[in-house]
Short mmCIF file of C-alpha atoms and ligand atoms in Angstrom, two decimals:
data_model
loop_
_atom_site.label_atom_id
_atom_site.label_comp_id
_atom_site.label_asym_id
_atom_site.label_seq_id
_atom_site.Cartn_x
_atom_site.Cartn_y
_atom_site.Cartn_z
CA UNK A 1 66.08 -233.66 61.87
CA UNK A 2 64.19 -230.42 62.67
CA UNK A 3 61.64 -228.78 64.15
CA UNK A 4 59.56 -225.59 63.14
CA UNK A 5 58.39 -224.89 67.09
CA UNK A 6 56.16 -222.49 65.17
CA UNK A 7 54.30 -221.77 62.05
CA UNK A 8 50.40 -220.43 60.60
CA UNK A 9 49.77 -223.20 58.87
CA UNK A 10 45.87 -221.94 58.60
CA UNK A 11 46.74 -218.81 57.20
CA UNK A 12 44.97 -217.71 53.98
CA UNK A 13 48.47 -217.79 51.74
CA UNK A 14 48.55 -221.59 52.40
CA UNK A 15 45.25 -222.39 51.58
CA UNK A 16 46.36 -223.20 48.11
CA UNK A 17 49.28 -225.32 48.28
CA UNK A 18 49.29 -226.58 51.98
CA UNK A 19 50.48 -230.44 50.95
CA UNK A 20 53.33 -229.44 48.63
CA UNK A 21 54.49 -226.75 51.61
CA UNK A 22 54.44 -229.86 54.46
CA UNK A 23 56.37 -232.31 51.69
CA UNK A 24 58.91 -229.60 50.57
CA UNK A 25 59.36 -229.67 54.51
CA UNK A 26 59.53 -233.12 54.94
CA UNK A 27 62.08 -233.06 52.67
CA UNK A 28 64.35 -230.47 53.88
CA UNK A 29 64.15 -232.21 57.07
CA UNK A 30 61.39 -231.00 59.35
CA UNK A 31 60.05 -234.07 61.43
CA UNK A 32 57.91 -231.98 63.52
CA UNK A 33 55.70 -228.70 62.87
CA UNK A 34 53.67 -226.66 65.53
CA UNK A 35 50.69 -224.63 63.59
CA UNK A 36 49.62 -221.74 66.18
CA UNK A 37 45.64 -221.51 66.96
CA UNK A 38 45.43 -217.87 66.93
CA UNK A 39 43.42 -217.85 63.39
CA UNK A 40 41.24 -214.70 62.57
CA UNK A 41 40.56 -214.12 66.10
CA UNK A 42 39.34 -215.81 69.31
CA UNK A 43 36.14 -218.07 67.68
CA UNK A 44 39.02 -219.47 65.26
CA UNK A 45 41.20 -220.64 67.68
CA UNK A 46 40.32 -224.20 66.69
CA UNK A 47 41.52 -223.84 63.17
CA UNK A 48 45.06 -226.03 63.45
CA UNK A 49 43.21 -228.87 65.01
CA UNK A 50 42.17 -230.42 61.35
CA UNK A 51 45.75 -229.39 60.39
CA UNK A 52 46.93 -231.29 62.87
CA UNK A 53 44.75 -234.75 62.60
CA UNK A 54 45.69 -234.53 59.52
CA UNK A 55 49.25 -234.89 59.72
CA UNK A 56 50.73 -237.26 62.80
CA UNK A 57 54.34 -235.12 62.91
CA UNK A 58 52.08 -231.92 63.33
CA UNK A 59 50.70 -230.81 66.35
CA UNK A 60 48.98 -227.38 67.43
CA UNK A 61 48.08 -225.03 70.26
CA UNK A 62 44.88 -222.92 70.90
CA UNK A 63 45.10 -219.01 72.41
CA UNK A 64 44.17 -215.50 71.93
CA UNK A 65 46.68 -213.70 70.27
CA UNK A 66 47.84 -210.01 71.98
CA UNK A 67 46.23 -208.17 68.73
CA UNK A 68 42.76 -209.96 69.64
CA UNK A 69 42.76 -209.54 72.77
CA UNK A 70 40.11 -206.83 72.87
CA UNK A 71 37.56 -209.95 71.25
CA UNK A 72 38.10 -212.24 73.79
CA UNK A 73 35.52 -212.91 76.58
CA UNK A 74 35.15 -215.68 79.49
CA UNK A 75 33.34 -218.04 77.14
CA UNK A 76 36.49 -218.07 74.99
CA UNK A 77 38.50 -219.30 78.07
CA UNK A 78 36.25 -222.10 78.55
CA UNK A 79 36.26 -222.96 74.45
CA UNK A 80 40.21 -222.96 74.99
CA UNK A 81 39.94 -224.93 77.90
CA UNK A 82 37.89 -228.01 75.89
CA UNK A 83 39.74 -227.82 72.57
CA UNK A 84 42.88 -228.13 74.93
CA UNK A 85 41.79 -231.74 75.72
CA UNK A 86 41.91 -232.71 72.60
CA UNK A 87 44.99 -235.13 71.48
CA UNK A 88 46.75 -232.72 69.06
CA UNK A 89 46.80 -229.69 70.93
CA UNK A 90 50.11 -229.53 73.10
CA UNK A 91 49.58 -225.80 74.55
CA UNK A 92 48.26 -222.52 74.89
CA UNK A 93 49.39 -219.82 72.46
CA UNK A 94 50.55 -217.36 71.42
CA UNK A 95 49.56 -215.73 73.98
CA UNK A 96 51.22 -212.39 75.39
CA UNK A 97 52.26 -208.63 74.48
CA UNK A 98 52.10 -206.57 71.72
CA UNK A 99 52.81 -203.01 72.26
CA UNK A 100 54.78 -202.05 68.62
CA UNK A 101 51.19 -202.94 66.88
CA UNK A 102 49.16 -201.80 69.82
CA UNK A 103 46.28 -203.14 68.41
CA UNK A 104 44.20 -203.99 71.60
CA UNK A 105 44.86 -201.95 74.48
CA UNK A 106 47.42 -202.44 76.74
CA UNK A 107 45.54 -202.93 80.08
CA UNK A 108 43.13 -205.32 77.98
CA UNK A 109 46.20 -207.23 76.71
CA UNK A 110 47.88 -207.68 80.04
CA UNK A 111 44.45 -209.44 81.37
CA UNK A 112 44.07 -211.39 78.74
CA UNK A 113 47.57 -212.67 78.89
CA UNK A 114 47.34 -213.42 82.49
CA UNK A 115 43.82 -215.02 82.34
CA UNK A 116 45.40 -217.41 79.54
CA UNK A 117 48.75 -217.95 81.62
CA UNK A 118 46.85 -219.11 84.55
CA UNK A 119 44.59 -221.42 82.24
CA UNK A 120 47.87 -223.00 80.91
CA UNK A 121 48.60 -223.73 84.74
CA UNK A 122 45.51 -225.19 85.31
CA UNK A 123 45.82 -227.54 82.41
CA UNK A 124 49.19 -228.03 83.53
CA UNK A 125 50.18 -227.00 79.47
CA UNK A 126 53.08 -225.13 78.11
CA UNK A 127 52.35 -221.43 77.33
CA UNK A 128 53.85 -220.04 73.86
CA UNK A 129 54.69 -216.35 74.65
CA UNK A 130 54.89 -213.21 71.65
CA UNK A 131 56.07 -210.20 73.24
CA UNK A 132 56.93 -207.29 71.45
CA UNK A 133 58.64 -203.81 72.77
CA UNK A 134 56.86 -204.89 76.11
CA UNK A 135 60.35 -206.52 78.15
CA UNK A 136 58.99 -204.95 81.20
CA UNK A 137 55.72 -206.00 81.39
CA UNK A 138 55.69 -209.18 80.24
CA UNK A 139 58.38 -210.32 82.72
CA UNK A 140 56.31 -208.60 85.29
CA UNK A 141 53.38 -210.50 83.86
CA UNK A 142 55.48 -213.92 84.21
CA UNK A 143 57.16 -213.42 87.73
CA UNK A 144 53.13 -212.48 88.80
CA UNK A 145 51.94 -216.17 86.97
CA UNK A 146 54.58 -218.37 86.92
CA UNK A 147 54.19 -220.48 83.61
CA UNK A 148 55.35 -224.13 84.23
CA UNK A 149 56.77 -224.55 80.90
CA UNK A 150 56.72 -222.67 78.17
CA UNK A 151 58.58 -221.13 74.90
CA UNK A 152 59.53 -217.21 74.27
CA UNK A 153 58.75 -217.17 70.66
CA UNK A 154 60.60 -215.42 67.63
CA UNK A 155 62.86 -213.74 70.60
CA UNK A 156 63.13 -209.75 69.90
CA UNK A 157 63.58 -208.92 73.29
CA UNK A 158 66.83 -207.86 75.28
CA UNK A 159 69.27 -209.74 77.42
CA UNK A 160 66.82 -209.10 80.99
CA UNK A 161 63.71 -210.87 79.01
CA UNK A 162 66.01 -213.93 77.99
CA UNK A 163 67.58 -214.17 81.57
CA UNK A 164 64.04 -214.22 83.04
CA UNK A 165 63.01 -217.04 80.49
CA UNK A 166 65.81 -219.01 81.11
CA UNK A 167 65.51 -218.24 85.33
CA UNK A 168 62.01 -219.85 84.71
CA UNK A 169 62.71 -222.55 83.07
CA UNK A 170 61.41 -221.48 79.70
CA UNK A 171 62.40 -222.39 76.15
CA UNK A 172 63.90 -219.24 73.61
CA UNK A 173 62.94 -219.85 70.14
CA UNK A 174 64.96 -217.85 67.74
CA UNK A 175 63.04 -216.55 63.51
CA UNK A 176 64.61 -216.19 60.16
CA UNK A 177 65.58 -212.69 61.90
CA UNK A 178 68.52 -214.20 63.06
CA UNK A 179 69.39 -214.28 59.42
CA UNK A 180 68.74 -210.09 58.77
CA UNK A 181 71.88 -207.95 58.50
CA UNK A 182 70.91 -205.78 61.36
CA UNK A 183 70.29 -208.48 63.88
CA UNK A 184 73.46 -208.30 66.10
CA UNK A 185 71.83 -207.64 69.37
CA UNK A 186 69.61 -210.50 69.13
CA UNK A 187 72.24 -212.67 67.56
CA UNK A 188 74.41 -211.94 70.88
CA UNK A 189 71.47 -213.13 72.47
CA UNK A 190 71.00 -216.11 70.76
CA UNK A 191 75.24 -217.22 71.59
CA UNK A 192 73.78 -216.68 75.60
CA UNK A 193 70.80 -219.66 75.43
CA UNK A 194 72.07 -222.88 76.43
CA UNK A 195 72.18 -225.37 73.67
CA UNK A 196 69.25 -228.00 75.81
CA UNK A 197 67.16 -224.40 75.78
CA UNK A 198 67.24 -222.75 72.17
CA UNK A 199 64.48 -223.79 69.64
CA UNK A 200 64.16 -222.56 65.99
CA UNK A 201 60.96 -221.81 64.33
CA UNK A 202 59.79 -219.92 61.28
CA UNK A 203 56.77 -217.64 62.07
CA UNK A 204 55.81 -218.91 58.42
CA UNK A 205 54.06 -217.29 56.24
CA UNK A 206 56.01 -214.54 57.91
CA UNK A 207 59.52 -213.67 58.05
CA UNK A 208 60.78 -215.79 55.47
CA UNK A 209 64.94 -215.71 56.56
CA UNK A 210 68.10 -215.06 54.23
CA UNK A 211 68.08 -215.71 51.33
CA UNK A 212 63.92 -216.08 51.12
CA UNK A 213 63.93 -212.72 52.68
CA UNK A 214 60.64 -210.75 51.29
CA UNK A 215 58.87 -214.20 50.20
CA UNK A 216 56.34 -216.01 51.33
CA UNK A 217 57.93 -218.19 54.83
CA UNK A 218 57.32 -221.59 55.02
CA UNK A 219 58.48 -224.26 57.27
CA UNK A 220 61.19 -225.55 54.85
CA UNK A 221 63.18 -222.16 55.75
CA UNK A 222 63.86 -223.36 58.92
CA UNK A 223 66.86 -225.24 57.79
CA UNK A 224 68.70 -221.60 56.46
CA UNK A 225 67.43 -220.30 60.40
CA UNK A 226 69.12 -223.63 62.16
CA UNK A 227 72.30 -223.11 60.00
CA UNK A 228 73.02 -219.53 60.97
CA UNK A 229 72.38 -220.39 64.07
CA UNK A 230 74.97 -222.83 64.73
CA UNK A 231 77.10 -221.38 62.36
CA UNK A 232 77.75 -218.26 64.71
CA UNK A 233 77.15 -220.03 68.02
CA UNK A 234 79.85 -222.34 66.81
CA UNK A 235 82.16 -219.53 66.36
CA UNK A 236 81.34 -218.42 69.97
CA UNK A 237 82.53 -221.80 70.61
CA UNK A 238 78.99 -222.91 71.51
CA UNK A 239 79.24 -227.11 71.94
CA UNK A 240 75.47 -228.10 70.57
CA UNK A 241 73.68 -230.73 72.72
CA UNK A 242 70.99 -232.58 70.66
ZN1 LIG B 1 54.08 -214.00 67.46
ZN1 LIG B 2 53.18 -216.47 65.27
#
């Protein structure tokens, strides 16, 4: 049994064949799914709740994504806050730090991180975290609001970033890069996350994992990201809790 802790269900390149992607899943083994509410922007952030009812193993979240952040204004804050009530949203994301893509600015990004961190408090919810080529900032970001629980998502940091997760309390959830030839430095991270700690997702439609590399991703790939994963933590002598 696994668990894709994070996929774009809603995205466009789905739109198509949505129902045989979720049963080629179901067959490979996926029991659970969590489609991301990031959509188009921040008035889409709803658009994995019909996903979701539609489907009782899927669940969603609802956020402004780091690349939006520019968009989003207070009324958005209280939109997330009343989709959040809703049954099949389980927490806010992905929220955080972009600053390869740099597409909002990086003051505006660090507010509306924050603003969304201390929302997830508030609704006592888990926070799912994207941080990109920002270490420093967004574990200044996290010691300044404390998330109570939470997941580092598609983990490209370095070893300070995972310590600080893992200090906190916070889940690491490990892509189909984990698969890519020039991985080592995050697969030495990945053999330093406790087995009750690690999660695997697939980003889908994006970064599709060895040897789907270059195709469209879908949640079905998450069994070739699971293997390689205990394949080499294995080797490291890594006993797996589950
Ligand atoms: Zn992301
Ligand atoms: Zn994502």
């Amino acid at each position: 049994m696994l668990v894709d802790s994070h996929a774009h269900l809603d995205d466009p390149k789905f739109v198509e064949d949505r129902a045989e992607v979720l049963e080629r899943a179901w067959n490979a083994g996926v029991r659970t799914i969590l489609t991301i509410g990031n959509g188009t922007g921040p008035d889409d952030m709803g658009c994995g709740i019909p996903i979701a009812e539609a489907s009782d193993w899927i669940y969603t979240t609802v956020g402004v994504h780091p690349h939006d952040a520019e968009s989003m204004t207070s009324s958005h804050l209280t939109m997330m806050a009343d989709l959040a009530s809703g049954d099949r949203v389980v927490a806010i994301g992905e929220i955080g730090l972009d600053f390869y893509y740099d597409n909002s600015p990086r003051k505006t990004q660090l507010d509306a991180f924050k603003a969304q961190l201390e929302l997830a408090s508030r609704l006592n919810l888990p926070v799912i975290i994207h941080t990109r080529d920002a270490d420093q900032e967004t574990i200044e970001a996290l010691e300044e609001v404390r998330p109570r629980r939470g997941i580092l998502h598609c983990f490209s940091g370095g070893q300070a970033l995972a310590e600080c997760a893992l200090e906190m309390g916070l889940m690491i959830s490990f892509s189909g890069i984990v698969t890519f030839k020039t991985a080592d430095s995050i697969r030495e991270i990945a053999e330093t996350v406790p087995s009750d700690r690690i999660l695997v997702e697939t980003d889908a439609p994006y970064l599709a994992p060895v040897p789907h590399r270059g195709k469209r991703n879908e949640p079905a790939f998450v069994v070739e990201t699971a293997a390689r994963l205990s394949g080499f933590r294995c080797i490291a002598g890594i006993q797996e809790k589950r």
